[in-house]
Every structure is written in C-alpha cells, then in structure tokens.
Coordinates of C-alpha atoms and ligand atoms in Angstrom, one line a residue:
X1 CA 20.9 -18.0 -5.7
X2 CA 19.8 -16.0 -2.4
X3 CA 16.6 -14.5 -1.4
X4 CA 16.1 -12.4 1.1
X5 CA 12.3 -11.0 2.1
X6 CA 12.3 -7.3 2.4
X7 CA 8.6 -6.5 2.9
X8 CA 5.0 -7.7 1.9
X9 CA 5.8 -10.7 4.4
X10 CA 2.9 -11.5 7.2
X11 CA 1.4 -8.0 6.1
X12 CA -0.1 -6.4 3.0
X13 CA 2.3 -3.8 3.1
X14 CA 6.1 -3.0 2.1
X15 CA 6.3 -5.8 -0.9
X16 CA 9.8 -6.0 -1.9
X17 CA 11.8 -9.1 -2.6
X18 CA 15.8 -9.3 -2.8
X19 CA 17.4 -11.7 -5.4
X20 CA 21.0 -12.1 -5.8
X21 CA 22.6 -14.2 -8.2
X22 CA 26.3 -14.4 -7.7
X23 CA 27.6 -11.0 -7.2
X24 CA 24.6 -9.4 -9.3
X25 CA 21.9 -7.8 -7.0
X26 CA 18.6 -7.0 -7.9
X27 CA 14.8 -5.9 -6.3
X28 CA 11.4 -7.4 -7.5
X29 CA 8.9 -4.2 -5.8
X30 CA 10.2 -1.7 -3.3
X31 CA 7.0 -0.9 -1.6
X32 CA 6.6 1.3 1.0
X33 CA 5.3 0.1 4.8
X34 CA 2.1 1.9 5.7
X35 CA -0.3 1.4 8.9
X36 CA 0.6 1.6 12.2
X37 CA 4.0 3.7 13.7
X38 CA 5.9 0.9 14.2
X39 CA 5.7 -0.8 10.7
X40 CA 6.3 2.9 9.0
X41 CA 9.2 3.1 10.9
X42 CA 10.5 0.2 8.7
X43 CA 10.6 2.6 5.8
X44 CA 13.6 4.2 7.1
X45 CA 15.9 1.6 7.4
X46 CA 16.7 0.2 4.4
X47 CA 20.6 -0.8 4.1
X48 CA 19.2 -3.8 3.6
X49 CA 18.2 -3.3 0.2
X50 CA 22.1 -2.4 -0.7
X51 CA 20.6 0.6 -2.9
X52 CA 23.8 1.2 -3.4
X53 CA 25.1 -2.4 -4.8
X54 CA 21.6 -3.1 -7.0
X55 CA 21.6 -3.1 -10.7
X56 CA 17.6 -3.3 -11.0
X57 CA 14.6 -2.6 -9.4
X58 CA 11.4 -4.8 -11.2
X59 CA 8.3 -3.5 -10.2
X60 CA 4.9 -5.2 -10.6
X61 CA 2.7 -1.8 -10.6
X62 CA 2.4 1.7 -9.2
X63 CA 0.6 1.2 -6.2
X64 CA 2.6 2.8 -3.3
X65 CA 2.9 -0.4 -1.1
X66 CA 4.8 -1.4 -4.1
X67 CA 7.0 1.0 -5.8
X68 CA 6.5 3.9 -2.7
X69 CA 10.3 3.5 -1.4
X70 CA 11.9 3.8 -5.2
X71 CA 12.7 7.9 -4.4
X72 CA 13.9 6.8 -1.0
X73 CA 16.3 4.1 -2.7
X74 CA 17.4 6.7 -5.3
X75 CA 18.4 9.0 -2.5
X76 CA 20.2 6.3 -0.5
X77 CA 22.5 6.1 -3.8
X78 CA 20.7 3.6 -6.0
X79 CA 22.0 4.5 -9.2
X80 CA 20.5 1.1 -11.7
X81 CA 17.3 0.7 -13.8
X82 CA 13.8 0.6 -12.6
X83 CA 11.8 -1.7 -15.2
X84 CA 8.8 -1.4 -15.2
X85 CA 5.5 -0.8 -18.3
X86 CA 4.8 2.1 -19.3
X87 CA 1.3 2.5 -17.6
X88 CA 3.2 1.6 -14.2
X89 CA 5.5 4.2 -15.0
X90 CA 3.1 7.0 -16.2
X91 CA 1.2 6.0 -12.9
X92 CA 3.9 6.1 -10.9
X93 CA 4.8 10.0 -12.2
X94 CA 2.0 10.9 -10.5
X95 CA 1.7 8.8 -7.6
X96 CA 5.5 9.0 -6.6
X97 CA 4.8 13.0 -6.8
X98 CA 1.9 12.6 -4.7
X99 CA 3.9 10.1 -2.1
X100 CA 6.7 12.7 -1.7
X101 CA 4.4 15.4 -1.1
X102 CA 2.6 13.2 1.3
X103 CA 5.4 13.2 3.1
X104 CA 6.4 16.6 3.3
X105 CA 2.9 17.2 4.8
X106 CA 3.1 15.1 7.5
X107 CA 6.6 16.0 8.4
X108 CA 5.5 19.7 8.3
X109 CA 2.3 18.1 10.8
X110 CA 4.8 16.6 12.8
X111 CA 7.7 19.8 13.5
X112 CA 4.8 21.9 14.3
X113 CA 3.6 19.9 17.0
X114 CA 7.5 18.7 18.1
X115 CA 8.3 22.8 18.1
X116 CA 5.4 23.2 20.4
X117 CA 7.1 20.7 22.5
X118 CA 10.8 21.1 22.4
X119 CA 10.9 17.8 20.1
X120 CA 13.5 17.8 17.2
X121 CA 13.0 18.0 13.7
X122 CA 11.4 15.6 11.7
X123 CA 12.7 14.9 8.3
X124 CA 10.8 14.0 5.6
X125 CA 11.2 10.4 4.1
X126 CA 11.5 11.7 0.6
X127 CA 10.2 14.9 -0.8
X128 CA 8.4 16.2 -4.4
X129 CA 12.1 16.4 -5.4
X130 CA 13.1 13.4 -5.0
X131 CA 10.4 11.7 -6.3
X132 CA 10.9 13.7 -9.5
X133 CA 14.8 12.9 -9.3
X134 CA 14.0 9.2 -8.7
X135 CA 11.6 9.1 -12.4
X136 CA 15.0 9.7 -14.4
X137 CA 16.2 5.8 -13.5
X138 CA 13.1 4.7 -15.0
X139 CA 13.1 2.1 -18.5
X140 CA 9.9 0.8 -19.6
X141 CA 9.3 -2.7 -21.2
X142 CA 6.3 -4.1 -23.1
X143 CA 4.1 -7.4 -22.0
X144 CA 4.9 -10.1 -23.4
X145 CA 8.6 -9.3 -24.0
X146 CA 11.4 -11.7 -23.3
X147 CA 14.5 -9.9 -22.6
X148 CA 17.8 -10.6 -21.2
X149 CA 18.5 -8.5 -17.6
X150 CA 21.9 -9.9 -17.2
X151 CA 24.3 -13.0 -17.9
X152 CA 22.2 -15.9 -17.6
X153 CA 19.1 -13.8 -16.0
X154 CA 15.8 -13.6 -18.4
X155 CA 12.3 -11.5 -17.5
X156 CA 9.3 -11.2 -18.8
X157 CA 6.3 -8.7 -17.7
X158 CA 3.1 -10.4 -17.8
X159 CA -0.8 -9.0 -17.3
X160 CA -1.8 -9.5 -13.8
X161 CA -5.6 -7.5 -14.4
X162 CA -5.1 -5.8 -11.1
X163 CA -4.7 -2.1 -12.1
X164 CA -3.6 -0.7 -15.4
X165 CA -0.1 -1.7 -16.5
X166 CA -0.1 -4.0 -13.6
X167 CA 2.3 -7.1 -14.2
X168 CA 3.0 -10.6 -13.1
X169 CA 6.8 -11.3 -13.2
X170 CA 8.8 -13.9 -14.9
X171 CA 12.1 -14.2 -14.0
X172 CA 14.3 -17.3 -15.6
X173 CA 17.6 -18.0 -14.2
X174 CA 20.9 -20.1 -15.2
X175 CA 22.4 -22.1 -12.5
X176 CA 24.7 -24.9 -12.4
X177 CA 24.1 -25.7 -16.1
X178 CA 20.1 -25.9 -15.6
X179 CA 17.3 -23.2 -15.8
X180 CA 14.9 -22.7 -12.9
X181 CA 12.1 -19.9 -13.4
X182 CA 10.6 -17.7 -10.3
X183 CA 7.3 -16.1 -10.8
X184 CA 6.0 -13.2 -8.9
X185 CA 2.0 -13.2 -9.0
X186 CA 2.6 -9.1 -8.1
X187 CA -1.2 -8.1 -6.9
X188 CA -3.3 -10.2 -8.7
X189 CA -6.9 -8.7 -10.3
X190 CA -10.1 -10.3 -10.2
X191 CA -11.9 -12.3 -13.4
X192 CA -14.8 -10.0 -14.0
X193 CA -12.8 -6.6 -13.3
X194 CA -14.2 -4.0 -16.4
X195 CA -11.8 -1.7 -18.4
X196 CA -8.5 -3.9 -17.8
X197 CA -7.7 -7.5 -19.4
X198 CA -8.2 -10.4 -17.1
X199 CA -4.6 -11.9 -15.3
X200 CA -2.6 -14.0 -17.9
X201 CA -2.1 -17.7 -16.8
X202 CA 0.6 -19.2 -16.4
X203 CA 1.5 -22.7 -16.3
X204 CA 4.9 -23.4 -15.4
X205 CA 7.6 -22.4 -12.9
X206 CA 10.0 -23.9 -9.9
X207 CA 9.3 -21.1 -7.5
X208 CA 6.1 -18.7 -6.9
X209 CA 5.3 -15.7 -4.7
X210 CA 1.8 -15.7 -4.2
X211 CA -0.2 -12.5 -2.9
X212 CA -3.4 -13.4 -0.3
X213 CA -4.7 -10.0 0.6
X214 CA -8.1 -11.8 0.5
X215 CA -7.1 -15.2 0.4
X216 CA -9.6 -16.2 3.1
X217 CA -12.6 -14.0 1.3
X218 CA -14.7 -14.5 -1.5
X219 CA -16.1 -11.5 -3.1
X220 CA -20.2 -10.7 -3.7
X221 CA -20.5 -11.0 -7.9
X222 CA -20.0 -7.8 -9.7
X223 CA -23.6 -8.4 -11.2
X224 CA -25.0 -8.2 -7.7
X225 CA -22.9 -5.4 -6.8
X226 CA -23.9 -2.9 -9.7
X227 CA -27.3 -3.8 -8.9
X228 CA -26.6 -2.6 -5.3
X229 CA -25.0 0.5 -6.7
X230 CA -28.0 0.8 -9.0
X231 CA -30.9 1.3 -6.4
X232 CA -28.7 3.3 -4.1
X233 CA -28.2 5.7 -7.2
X234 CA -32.0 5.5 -7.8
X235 CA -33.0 6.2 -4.2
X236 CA -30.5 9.0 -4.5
X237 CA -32.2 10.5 -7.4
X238 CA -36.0 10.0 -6.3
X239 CA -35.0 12.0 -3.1
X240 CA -32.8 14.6 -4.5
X241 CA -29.9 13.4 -2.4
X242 CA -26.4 12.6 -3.1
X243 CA -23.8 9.8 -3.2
X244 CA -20.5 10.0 -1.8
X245 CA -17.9 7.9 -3.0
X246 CA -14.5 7.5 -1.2
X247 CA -12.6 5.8 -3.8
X248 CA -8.9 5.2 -4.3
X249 CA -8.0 7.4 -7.0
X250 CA -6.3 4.9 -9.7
X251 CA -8.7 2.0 -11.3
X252 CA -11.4 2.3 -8.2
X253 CA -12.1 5.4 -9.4
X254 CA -12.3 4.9 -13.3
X255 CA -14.1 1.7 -12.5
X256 CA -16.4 3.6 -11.0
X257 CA -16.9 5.7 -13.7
X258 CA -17.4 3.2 -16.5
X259 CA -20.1 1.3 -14.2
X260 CA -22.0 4.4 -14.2
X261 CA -21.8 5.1 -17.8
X262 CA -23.0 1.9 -18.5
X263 CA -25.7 1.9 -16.5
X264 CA -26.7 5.0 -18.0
X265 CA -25.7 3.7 -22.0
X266 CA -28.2 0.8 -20.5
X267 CA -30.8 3.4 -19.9
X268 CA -31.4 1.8 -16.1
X269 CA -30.9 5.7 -14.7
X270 CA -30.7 8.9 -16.6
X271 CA -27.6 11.2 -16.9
X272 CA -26.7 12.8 -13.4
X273 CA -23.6 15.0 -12.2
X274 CA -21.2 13.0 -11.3
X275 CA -18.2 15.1 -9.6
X276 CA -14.2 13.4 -9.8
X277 CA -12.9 15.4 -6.7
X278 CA -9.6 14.5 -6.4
X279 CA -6.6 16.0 -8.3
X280 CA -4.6 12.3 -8.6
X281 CA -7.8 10.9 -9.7
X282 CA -8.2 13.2 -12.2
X283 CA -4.2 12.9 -13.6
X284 CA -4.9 9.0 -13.7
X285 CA -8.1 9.1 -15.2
X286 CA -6.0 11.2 -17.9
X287 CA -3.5 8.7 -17.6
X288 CA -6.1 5.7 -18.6
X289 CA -7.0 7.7 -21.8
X290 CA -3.5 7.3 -22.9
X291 CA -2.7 3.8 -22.5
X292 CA -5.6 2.4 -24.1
X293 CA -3.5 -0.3 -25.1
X294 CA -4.2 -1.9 -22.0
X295 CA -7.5 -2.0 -22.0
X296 CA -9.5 -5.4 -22.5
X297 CA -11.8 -6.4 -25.5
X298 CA -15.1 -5.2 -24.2
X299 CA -13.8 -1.7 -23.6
X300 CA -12.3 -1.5 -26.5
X301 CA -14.7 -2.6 -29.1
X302 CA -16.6 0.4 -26.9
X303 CA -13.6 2.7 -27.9
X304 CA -13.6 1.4 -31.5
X305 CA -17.8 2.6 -31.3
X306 CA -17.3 5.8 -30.8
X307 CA -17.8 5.6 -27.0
X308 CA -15.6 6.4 -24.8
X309 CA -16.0 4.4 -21.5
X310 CA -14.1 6.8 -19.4
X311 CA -16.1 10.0 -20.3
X312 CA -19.9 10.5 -18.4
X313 CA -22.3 13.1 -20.3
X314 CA -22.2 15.6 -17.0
X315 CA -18.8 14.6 -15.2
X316 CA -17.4 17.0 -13.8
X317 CA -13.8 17.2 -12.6
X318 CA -12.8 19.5 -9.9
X319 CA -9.2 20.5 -9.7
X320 CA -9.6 23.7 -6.9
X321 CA -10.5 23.6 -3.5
X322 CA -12.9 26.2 -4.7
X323 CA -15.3 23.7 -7.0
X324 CA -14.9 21.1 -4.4
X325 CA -16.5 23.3 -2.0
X326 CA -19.0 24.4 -4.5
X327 CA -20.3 20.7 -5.2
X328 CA -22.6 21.0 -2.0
X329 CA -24.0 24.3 -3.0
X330 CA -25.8 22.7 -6.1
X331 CA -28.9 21.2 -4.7
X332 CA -29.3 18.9 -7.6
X333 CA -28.9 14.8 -6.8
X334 CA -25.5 14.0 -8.0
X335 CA -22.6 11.3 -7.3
X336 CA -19.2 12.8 -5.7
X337 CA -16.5 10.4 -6.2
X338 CA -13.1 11.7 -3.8
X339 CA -9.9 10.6 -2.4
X340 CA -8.7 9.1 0.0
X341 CA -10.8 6.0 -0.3
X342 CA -10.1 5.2 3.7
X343 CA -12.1 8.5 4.1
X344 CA -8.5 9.5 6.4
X345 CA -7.1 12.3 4.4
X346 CA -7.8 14.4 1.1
X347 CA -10.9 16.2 0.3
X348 CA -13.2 13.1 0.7
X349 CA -13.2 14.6 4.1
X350 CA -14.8 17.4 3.7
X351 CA -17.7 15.6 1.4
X352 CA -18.8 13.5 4.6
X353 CA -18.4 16.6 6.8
X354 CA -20.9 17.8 4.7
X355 CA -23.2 14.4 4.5
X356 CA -23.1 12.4 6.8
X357 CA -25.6 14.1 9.3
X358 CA -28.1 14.1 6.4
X359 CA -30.3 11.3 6.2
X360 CA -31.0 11.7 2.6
X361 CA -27.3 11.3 2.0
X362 CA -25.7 8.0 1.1
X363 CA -21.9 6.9 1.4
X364 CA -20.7 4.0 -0.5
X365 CA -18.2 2.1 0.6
X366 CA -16.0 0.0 -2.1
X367 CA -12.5 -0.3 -1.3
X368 CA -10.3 -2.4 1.7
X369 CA -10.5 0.1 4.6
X370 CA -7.8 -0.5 7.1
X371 CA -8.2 -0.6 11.1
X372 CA -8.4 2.5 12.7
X373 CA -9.3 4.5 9.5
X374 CA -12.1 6.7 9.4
X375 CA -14.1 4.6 6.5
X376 CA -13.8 1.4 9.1
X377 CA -15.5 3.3 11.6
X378 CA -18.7 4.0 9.5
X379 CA -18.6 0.1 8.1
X380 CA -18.1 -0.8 12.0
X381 CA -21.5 0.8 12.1
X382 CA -20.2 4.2 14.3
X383 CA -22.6 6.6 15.6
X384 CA -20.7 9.9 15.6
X385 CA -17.1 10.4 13.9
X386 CA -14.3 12.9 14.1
X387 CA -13.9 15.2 11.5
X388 CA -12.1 18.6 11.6
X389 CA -12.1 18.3 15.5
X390 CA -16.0 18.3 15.2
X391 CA -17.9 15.4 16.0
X392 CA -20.1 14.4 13.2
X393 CA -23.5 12.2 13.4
X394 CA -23.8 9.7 10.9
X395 CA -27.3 10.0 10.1
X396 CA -26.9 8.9 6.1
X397 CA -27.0 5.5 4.7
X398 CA -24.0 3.3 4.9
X399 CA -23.3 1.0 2.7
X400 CA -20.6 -1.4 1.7
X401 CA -20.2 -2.9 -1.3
X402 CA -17.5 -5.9 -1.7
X403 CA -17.7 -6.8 -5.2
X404 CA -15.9 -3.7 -6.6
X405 CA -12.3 -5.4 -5.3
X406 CA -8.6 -5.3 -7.6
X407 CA -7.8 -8.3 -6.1
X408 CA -8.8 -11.7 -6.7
X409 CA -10.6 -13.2 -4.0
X410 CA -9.8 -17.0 -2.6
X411 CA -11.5 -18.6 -5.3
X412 CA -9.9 -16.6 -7.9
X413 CA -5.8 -16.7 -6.5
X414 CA -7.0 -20.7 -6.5
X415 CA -8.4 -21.0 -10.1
X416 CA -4.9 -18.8 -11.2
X417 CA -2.8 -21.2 -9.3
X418 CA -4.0 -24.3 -10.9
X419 CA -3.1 -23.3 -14.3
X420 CA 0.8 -24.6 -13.0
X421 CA 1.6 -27.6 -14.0
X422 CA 4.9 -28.4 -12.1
X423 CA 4.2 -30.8 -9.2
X424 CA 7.6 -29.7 -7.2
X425 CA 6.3 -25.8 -7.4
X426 CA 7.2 -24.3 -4.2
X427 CA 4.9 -21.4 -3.4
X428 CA 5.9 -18.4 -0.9
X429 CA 2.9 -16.8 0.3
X430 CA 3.0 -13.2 0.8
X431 CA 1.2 -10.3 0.4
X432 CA -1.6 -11.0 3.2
X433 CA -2.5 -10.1 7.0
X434 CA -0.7 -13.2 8.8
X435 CA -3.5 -15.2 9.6
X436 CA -5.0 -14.9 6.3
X437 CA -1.6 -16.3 4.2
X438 CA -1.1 -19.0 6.4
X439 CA -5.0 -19.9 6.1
X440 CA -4.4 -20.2 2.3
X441 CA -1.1 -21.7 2.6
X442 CA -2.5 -24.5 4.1
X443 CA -4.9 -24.7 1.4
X444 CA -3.0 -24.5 -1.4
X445 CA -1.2 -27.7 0.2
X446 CA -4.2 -29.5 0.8
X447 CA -5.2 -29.1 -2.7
X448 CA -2.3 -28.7 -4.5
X449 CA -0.1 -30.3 -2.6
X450 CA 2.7 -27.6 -3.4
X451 CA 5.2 -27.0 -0.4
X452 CA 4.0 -23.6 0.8
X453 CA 6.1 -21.3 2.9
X454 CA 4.9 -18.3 4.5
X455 CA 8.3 -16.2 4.8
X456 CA 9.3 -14.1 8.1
X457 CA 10.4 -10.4 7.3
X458 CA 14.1 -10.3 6.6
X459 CA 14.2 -13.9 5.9
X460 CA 16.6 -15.0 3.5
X461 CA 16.8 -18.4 1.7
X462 CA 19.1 -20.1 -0.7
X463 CA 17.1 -21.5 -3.7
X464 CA 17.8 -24.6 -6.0
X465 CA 20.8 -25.5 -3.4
X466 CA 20.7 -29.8 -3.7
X467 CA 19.4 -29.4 -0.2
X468 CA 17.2 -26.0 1.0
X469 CA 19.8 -24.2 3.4
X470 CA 18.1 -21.8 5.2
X471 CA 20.1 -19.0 6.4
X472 CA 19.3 -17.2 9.4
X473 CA 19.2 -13.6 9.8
X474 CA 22.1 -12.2 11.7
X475 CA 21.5 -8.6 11.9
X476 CA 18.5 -9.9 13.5
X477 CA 18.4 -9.6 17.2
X478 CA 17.2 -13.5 18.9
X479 CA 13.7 -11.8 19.6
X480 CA 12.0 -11.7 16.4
X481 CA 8.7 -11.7 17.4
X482 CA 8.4 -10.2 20.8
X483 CA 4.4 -10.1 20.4
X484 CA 1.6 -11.8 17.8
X485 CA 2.4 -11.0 14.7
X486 CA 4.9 -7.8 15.7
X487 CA 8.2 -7.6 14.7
X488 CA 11.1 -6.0 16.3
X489 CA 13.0 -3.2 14.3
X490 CA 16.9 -3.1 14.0
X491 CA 17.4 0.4 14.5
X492 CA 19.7 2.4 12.2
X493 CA 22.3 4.4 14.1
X494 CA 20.6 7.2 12.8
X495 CA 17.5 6.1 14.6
X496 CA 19.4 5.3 18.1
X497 CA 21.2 9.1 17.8
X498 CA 17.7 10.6 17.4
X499 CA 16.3 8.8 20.5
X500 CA 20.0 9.7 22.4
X501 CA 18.9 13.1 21.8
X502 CA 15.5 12.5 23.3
X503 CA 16.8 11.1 26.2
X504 CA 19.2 13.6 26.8
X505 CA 16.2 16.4 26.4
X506 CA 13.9 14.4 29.0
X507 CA 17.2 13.9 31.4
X508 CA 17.7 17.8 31.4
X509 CA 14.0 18.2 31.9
X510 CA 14.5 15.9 35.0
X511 CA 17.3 17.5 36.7
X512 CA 15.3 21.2 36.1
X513 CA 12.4 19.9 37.7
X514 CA 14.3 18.4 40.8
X515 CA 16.3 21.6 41.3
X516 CA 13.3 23.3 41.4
X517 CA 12.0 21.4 44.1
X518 CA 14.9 21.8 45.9
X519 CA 15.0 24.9 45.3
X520 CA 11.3 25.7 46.3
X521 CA 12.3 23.5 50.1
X522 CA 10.2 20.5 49.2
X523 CA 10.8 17.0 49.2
X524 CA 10.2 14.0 46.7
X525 CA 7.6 11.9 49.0
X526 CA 7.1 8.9 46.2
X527 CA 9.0 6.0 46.9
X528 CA 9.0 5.1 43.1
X529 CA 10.8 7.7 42.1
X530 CA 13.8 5.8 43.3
X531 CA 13.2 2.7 42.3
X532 CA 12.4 4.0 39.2
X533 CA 15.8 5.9 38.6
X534 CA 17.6 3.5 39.6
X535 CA 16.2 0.9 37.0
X536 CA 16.9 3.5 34.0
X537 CA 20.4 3.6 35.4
X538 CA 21.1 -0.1 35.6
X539 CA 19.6 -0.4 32.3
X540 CA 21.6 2.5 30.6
X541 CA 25.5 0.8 32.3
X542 CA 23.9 -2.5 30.8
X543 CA 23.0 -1.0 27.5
X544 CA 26.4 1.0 27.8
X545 CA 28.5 -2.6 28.4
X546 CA 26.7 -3.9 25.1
X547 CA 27.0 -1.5 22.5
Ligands
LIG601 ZN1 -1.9 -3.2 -5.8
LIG602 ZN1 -0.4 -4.4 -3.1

C-alpha cells in the first residue's frame, strides 16, 4: 500500500495522512496549515489530496489543524464519508462554522486593504456555507467499534484523552494474504487531564504515527499547577482584582472551569464571578454537557452526585459584545476566561486592553502560544504591547502555567509507546516543530529500538513492500528545502495567474512612472535601474523557455 504525507510533517500544523490501497483512496485528518504566510499558503493547494478520487476522510478530533480543510475538500468535489465520533463531530459543527467565518473575515481584512491599493481580490478559503455544506458528508462511529471500511480495510476509533471525542486510530489492512495494522496516535492527552478518560493503550501494531508537539518537554504536575492557580486566584480576591484567562475555547476552557469548581467544592476559595467570554466557548461548553458519555470515572461519579462539574455557582456566560464590555464595569474580583487563547484575535483582546496597565490585574497563561503571537510577547516578558493600534503597558502580573497542557509531554508519549509489543514497529514521527520530532525520534530508537522516520512533507512511501521502496516526489521541484526547515510550495496554476496579474499591475505602474519622467524632461540618474531591468527580463525569457 502507498503513503503519502500531506501535512503535520516537521511542523505541528496541517496533519493529514494519504493511504491508498490499490485503487481505493482514503485520508486519516485533513488539517488545516496555520502560522506564518508561507505555510498557510499550503492550504490552497490541495490536488494532492485527490478530493475528488477519496472514499473517506478519518479524523482523529475537531481541532482545526486537524479537520480545518474538510469544507475546503468538500468544495474541491470530495463527495465520500467523513468518520469521525460523535463528540468530534458535534465539535466540529461549531468549529468548522467558526473556521469558515474566520476566513471570511480575514478575506474581508484583506480586499479592503488590496482596494486601497489596487490589489485584486482575495477569496476566501471556504466560507460559513461551506462549512455547513461540508457537515452533510459527516457519519459518526462509536469507540471501541470494529468495523469494516472497505474490502480487506478494518478501523477502529480509540480514546486518545486529548480533547473530548478525541481518537487514536486503528486501521487493519489485508495484503498479499497477511494483515499488517497502522495506528495513528492522533493528538495524544496527558495522564492526569480532568473531565476526559485517560488515552487507551495499545499494544500491538506494524506501523505508528507518533505526534511530538512536546516531545522534548516535560510538563510541571497538575497538583503544582492548581496550586499556582490557587494563590493567583487568592491574591486576586484579597486585592479586589481580576484574572484574565486567554484560553482556547474547547477542553482549555472547560478544564478551566472544573478546576475552579473544585477548588471551590474543596472550600480553598469562596464562590467568585467567573465570566465564559467567548461565544465558541460557550457552544462547546454546551456541547460537553451533551456527551457525557465521554467523560472519565471521577467526573462522572461527580455527575451521578448531583454535581455537575461543568456548572460554577456565579458563572456567567456572555454571548453580546454588550456583556463582554460590561464585565469591567463590575468592580467586584472576578475570573474572565476569553478566546483566542494566543491573546491574537477574539474578545480576549479587549480583556487585556482593559488590564494589563493595572497592576492589581493578573493574566494567566495556560496554553502553547505560537511565535509572534501576542500571548508570546507577554511570556517573553514584553514591556508595552499593541493592541487596537494603542500601545499598552503591561503593568499586571504575568504568569505562565505549563501544567494545564492536552498533550502528553515526553515522558508521557514514552510511557504510551511502550505499551507495543512488536519489536519490528516502525514509528513515523510527526506532529512536532522539526527539531523537536527528530529529538524524540532519536529517543524512541535509543530506547526502543523501533526504526523511526521523521517524514518530509509530500513524502510518499510504499509500506509492507519485501523491501521499503521509497518513492520520490515528482511534482516536487529538486529544491525541497531551500532554507532550515522551509519548504518550497508547488504553486497551483491558479496561484501563478494571480501573481501574472500582479506582475502585469506593477509592469503598468512602471511604464506610467517612466513616461512621466519623460514627460516632465528628467532623466533616470541610477545606474541600477538598468541592471535591474534587465535581470527581470532575462529571468522572465528563462521562465518563459521553461514553462
Ligand atoms: Zn489537537
Ligand atoms: Zn494537533
């Protein structure tokens, strides 16, 4: 069977995996790219996913960097099943929605600013509609279950504890007369993670995908972490202050919620406001209440008490811009938990606007904040930030606290991977900054002494051939990596028409602007200008000769 690495390869992003046995195609995740320009630009080329040709798309959760490109797949004409649990899917209702309107918004951003300068119109990757349109291939399947995907193609969803309805994925496949099994760790959780079930073991398989997003890192306990939260919430209190929160808004947030409301059922602090300002947060925290099924022992024996882990005795939830705003009127000490949790967009925004000059104020930081974010700034220890064009002090308390993670940290992805028992395993490490998977790669060897392979994007491979074949790329051009760690894009002919028209725009610019000079009697006194028209016209009759 082939293999062919979409996404999620040498970066956290984009997971998506392309499996084809004989003539039958399928996808495990189709994750959206998201981070710089360059590796966002990724999300628009994706005939290389054949969304036309596939008969299913597996997905191991909701997260966007996981199921974000399903709408744009739809739209490209993928017309097969996406299998998935039914918590994924409730999540991904709502998160799709949000993703598509995400994108609407920063197309909109974008126009604007290209109308201002002559630019052409930027279309959106996917919009609300799609999104909605794209929720009609859905099919949901239990844990647990065995079931048959095609001729000689089994799969099985199993709990990976990372967010709710999140799934490791078993895939057993008929070759040659013998069965080989691929597993798919998906985003694994951490052990001591509270409302969701721990990840389920498993022991045997012939090929792995292993995520590393903190495969270097070990995490603070969660014991020494709530205690952290707990004296920043008593400071809070004893100086009348607040506590702002940017979380993400599925299973940060409701973890956030259920630590609170224990340490309040514990009697360490008494009730306070606590304010859920963020719409999605609030549609997944409604979204937790109905798939308790998922929940592990401890929160439900709290369930099957009468309690409900979810609910605070003054929570608030604020669905209009209006209560957001009001939150900072009431002078009370409260806890304001908002979206995004990078602190980059959303209304969290306007929360540390509003706090972080004060230096009763404290922000809490819980969550992965990526470079060049806002929320890296203040954990890089920044003096002033931007906000709404205004530069903001940061006066309040920063703090950061590592323990609250949905992933497993080094020791943890190690303890899961020792539960296999199969000597041969072959383990594709994925799912991590560069350095990082190729750090636990070389680990896992050491220890394991499993052949580990840390996949280049658009890779493909042959599996359980006698001998490994591995097949190189050829849409690729020879350059793959032109710098650390960056990888070229093959452009879509779409893309090179959009930048002919560019060119075209900045060549009639050009000619204006000379014949104005002419016109005006002057002269070009730069010698450059030449030599530097004469390079983009040996370039364009080489570019001309190749295409
Ligand atoms: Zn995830
Ligand atoms: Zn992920």
């Amino acid at each position: 069977m082939r293999v062919k690495f979409l996404g999620g390869v040498r970066t956290v992003t984009g997971s998506a995996t392309l499996l084809e046995k004989d003539s039958f195609k399928w996808l495990v995740d189709c994750g959206m790219f998201q981070g710089n320009k360059e590796i966002e630009e990724r999300n628009r080329n994706i005939q290389s996913y054949y969304p036309k040709d596939l008969s299913f798309i597996l997905l191991t959760h909701a997260h966007i960097d996981h199921s974000g490109l399903v709408p744009k797949l739809v739209k490209e004409g993928f017309r097969g099943k996406v299998i998935c649990t039914k918590a994924t899917f409730d999540l991904c209702e709502i998160m799709l929605r949000d993703s598509g309107h995400i994108q609407e918004m920063e197309a909109e951003w974008q126009n604007r600013k290209h109308q201002r300068s002559g630019k052409i119109e930027v279309i959106p990757l996917y919009t609300v509609k799609d999104a909605e349109e794209s929720l009609r291939y859905f099919q949901t399947v239990g844990y647990d279950e065995i079931f048959p995907m095609a001729d000689g193609v089994r799969v099985c969803f199993r709990d990976a504890g990372h967010i709710l309805g999140s799934a490791i994925i078993e895939i057993w496949i008929e070759e040659g007369g013998q069965e080989k099994k691929l597993v798919f760790s998906g985003d694994l959780g951490s052990s001591d993670q509270p409302i969701i079930r721990d990840p389920s073991k498993i022991e045997e398989g012939d090929v792995l995908w292993l995520e590393s997003t903190y495969g270097n890192r070990l995490h603070k306990s969660r014991e020494e972490t709530v205690n952290e939260l707990l004296k920043i919430i008593q400071e809070a209190i004893r100086d009348q202050a607040k506590v702002v929160i940017p979380a993400f808004a599925v299973e940060r947030t409701q973890d956030i919620i259920y630590t609170i409301g224990q340490l309040i059922r514990k009697g360490f602090i008494p009730s306070i406001p606590v304010y859920i300002d963020s719409p999605l947060a609030i549609s997944a925290t409604e979204i937790f209440h109905r798939n308790s099924d998922c929940f592990d022992q401890e929160t439900q024996e709290l369930l099957a008490g009468g309690e409900n882990p979810l609910e605070l005795p003054e929570i608030i939830y604020t669905k209009t811009t209006e209560e957001s705003k009001a939150i900072n009127e009431d002078s009370r000490s409260g806890i304001i938990i908002s979206a995004s949790g990078m602190c980059d967009s959303g209304r969290i925004k306007h929360h540390l606007k509003h706090h972080l000059w004060r230096k009763e104020s404290h922000i809490v930081i819980i969550g992965y904040q990526g470079e060049g974010t806002i929320g890296r700034r203040l954990v890089d220890g920044a003096k002033t930030v931007r906000l709404f064009g205004e530069e903001i002090a940061v006066k309040s308390h920063i703090h950061t606290l590592g323990g609250f993670s949905a992933h497993a940290d080094q020791k943890g992805l190690l303890e899961w991977l020792s539960h296999f028992n199969n000597p041969q395993l072959e383990v594709f490490v994925n799912h991590g900054e560069e350095k990082i998977s190729i750090e636990l790669g070389e680990i896992i060897c050491q220890k394991f002494h499993f052949k580990t392979i840390i996949p280049q994007w658009r890779e493909k491979k042959i599996l359980f051939a006698p001998k490994e074949i591995v097949m190189p790329e050829m849409e690729i051009p020879e350059k793959v990596m032109p710098e650390e760690g960056k990888q070229e894009i093959v452009p879509s002919l779409e893309m090179l028409s959009v930048l002919f028209r560019h060119l075209d725009r900045n060549y009639k610019m050009l000619r204006r602007k000379l014949r104005n000079l002419r016109s005006r009697g002057k002269e070009v006194k730069d010698p450059r200008w030449l030599r530097q028209l004469e390079e983009i016209n040996e370039k364009l009759e080489k570019l001309e000769s190749e295409l």
